[in-house]
Coordinates of C-alpha atoms and ligand atoms in Angstrom, one line a residue:
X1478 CA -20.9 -76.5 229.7
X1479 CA -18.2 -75.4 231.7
X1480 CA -15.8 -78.2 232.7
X1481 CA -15.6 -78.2 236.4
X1482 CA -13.4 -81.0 237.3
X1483 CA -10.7 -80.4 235.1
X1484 CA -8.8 -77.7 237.5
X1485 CA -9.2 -80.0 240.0
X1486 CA -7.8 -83.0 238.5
X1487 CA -4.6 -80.5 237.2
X1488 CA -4.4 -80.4 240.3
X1489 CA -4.4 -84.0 241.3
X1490 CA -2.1 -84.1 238.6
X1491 CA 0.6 -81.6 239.3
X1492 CA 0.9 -83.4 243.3
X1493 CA 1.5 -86.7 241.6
X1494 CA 3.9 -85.3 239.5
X1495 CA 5.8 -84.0 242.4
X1496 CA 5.3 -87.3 243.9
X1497 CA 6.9 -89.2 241.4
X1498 CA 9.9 -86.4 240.6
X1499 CA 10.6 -87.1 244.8
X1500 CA 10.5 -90.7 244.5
X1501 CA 13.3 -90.4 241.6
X1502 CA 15.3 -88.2 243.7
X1503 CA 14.2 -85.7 240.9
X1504 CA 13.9 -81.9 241.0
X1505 CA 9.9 -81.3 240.1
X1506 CA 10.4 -77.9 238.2
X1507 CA 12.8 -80.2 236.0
X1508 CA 9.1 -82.0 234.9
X1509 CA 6.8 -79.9 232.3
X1510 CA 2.9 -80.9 231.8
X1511 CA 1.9 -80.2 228.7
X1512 CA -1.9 -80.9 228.8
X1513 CA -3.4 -82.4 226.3
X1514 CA -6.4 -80.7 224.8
X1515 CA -7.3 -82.7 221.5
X1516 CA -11.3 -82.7 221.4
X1517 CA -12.2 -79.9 223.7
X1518 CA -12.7 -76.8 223.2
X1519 CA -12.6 -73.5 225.5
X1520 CA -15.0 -74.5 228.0
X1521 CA -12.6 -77.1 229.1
X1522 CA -9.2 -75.3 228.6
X1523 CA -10.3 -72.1 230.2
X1524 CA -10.7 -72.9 233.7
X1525 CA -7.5 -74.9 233.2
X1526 CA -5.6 -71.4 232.0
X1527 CA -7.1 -69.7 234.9
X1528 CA -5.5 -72.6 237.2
X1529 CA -2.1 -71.6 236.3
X1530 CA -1.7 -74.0 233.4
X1531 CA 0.4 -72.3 230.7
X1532 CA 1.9 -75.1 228.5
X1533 CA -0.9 -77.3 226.0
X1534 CA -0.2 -79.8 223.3
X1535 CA -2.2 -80.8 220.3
X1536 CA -2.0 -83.6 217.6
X1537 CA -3.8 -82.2 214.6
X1538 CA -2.6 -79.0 213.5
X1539 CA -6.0 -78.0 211.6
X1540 CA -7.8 -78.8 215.1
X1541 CA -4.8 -76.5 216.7
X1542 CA -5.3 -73.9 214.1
X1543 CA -9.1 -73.4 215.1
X1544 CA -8.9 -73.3 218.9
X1545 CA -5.5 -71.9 219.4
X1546 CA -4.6 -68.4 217.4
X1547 CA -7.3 -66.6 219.6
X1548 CA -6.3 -67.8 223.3
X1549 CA -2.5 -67.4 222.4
X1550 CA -4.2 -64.0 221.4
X1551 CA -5.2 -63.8 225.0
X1552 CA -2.7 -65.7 226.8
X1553 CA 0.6 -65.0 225.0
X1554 CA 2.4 -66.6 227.4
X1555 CA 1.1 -69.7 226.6
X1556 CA 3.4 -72.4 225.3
X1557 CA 1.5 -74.8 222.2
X1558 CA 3.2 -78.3 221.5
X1559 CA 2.2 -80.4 218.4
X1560 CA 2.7 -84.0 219.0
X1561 CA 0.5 -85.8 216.6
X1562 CA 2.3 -86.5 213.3
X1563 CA 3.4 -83.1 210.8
X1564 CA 2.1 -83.4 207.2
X1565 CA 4.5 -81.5 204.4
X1566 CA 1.5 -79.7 203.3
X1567 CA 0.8 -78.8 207.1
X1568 CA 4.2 -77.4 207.8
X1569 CA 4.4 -73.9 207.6
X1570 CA 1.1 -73.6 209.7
X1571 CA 3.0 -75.8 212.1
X1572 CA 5.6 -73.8 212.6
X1573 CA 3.3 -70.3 212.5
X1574 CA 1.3 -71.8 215.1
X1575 CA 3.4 -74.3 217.3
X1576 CA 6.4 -73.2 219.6
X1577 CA 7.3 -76.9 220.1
X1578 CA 6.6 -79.5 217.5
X1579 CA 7.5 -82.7 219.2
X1580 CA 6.9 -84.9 216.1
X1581 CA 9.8 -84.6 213.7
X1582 CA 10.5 -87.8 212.1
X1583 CA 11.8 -87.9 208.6
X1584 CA 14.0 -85.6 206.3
X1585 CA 11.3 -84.4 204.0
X1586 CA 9.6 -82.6 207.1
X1587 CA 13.2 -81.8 208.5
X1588 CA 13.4 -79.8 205.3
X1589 CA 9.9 -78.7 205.2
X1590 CA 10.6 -77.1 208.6
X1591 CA 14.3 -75.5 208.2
X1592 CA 11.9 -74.1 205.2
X1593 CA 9.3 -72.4 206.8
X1594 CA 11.2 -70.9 209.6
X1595 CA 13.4 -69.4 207.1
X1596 CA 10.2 -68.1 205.5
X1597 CA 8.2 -67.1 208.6
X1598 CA 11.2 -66.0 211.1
X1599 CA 9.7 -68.1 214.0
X1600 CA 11.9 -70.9 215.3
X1601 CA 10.0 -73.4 217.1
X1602 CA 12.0 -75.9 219.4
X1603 CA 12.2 -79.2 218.2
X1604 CA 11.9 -82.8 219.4
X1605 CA 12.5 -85.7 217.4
X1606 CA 9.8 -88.7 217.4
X1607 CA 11.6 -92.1 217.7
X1608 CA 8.8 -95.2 217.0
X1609 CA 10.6 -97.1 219.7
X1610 CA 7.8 -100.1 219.2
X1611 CA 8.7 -99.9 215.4
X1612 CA 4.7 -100.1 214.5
X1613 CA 3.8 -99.3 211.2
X1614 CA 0.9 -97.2 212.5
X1615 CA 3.3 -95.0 214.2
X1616 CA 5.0 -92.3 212.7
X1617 CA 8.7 -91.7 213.8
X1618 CA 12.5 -92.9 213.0
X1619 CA 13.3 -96.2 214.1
X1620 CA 15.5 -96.5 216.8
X1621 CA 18.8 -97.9 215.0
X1622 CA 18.0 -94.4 212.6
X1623 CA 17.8 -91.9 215.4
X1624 CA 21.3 -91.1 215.9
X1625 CA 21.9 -90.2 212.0
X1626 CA 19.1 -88.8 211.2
X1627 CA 18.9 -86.1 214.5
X1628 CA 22.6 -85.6 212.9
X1629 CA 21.1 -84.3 209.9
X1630 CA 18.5 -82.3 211.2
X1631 CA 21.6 -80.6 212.1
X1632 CA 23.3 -80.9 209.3
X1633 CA 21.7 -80.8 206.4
X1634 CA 19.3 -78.7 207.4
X1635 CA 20.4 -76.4 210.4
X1636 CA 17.8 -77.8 212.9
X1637 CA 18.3 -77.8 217.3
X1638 CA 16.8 -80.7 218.2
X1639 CA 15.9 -80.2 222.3
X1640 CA 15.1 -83.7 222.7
X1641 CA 13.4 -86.9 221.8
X1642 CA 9.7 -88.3 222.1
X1643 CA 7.5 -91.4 221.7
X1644 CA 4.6 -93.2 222.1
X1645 CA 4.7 -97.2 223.4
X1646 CA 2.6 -99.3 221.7
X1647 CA -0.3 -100.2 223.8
X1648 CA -0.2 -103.5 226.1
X1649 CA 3.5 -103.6 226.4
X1650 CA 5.5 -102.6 229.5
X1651 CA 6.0 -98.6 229.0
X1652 CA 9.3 -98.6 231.1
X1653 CA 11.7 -100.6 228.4
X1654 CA 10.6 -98.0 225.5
X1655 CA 11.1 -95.0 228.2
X1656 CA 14.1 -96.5 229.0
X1657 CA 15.4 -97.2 225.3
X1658 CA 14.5 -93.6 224.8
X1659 CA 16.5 -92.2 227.8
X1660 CA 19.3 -93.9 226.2
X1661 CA 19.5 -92.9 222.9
X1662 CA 19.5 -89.8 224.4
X1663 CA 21.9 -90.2 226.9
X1664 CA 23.7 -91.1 223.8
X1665 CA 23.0 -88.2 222.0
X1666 CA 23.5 -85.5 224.0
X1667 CA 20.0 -84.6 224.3
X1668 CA 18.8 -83.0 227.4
X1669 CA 14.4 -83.2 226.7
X1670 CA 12.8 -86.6 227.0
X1671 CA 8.7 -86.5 226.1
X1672 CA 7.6 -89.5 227.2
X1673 CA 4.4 -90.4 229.4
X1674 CA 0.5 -90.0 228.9
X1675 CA -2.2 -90.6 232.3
X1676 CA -1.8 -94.3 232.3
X1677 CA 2.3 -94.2 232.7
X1678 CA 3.4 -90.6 233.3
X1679 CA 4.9 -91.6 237.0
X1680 CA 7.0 -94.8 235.4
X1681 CA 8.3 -91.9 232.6
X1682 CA 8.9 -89.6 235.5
X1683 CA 11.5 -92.3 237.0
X1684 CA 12.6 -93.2 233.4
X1685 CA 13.9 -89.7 233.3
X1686 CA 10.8 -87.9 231.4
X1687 CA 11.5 -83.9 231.0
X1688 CA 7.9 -83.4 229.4
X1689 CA 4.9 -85.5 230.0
X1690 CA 1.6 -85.0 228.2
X1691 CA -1.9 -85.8 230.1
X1692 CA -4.8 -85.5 228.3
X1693 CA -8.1 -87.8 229.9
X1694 CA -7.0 -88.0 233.5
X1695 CA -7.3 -83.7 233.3
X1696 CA -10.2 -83.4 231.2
X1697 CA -11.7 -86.5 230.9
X1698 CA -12.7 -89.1 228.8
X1699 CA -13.2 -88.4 225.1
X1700 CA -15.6 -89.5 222.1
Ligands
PLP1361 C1 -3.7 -87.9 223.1 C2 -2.3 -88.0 223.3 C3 -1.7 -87.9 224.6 C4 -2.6 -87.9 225.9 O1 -3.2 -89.1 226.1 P1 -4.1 -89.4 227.4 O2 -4.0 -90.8 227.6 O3 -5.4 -88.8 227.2 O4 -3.3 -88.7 228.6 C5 -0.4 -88.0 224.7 N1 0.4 -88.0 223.6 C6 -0.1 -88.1 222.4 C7 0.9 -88.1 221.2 C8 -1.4 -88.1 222.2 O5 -1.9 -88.1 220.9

């Protein structure tokens, strides 16, 4: 069944955004959505297209890879970010699929990737996943690691990295991890900051966020 509320709540969304980018003294086209669509399927991210939504992100690539080749098919402007964590074996999919892959986190994928772009010809832009919590659920380079190992995505294996993400751990104040992330990189140069989900996306906004990525509060809750 066709999911009604979700233009809506893009909506709803989209003003708060704004909101928040105002209240920072921020310019709001400096603020990307990427809309989170893990779980549902094209009766929830087609009235969402047809609301002007163009840029999506997805955390498991064999998920991606079933929903995603036929509407970039039928949208190719659409912009597909992976942000759940990148498997060697899963790489050169990734990188056929994705044209951001927010999630790069240790050398073997670094070289997995430099890899498969050589091999495919597509270049998708690159963030660097810092697990500023240090959780050993999380997947990501620990915060004292980040500044040499986005050095060697660049030199070891000829990588841009655009910018940095992470995930807080749940039940701690989101601010001091967006904040630790703004810094590192401040520190590194690094102009893209993915930080924010629907429960803290207006305190990343402040903290500097260039990307935030809203899943439930657009399409609701899932299973
Ligand atoms: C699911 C997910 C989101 C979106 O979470 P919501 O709370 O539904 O907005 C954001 N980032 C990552 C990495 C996710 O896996």
């Amino acid at each position: 069944m066709e999911n009604t509320l979700a233009p809506a709540r893009l909506k709803q969304i989209l003003d708060r955004m704004a909101k928040a980018a105002a209240a920072a003294g921020r310019d709001p086209a400096a603020i990307a959505l990427v809309a989170v669509t893990k779980t549902f399927g094209e009766t929830s991210i087609l009235p969402v297209i047809a609301a002007g939504q163009r840029i999506f992100g997805e955390n498991r690539v064999q998920e991606a890879k079933a929903k995603w080749p036929i509407l970039k098919q039928r949208f190719p402007e659409l912009e597909l970010h992976l942000i759940g964590p990148l498997q060697s074996n899963k790489v050169m999919e990734a990188v056929a699929l994705f044209d951001v892959i927010q999630t790069v986190g240790r050398p073997k994928i670094a070289a997995a990737l430099a890899a498969g772009m050589r091999r495919t010809g597509r270049r998708p832009r690159l963030f660097v996943q810092v697990n500023t919590g240090g959780e050993a659920t999380k997947a990501g380079v620990d915060p004292p690691n980040a500044k040499e190992f986005v050095r060697r995505c660049g030199e070891d294996f000829g990588l841009v990295i655009e910018g940095l993400m992470c995930i807080p751990p749940s039940g701690e104040d989101p601010a001091a991890h967006f904040t630790l992330l703004g810094r590192l990189a401040g520190d590194l140069g690094l102009k893209g900051l993915s930080m924010g989900m629907s429960g803290d996306f207006e305190t990343a906004i402040a903290c500097g966020a260039t990307h935030v990525r809203i899943g439930s509060a657009i399409f609701g809750g899932r299973e």
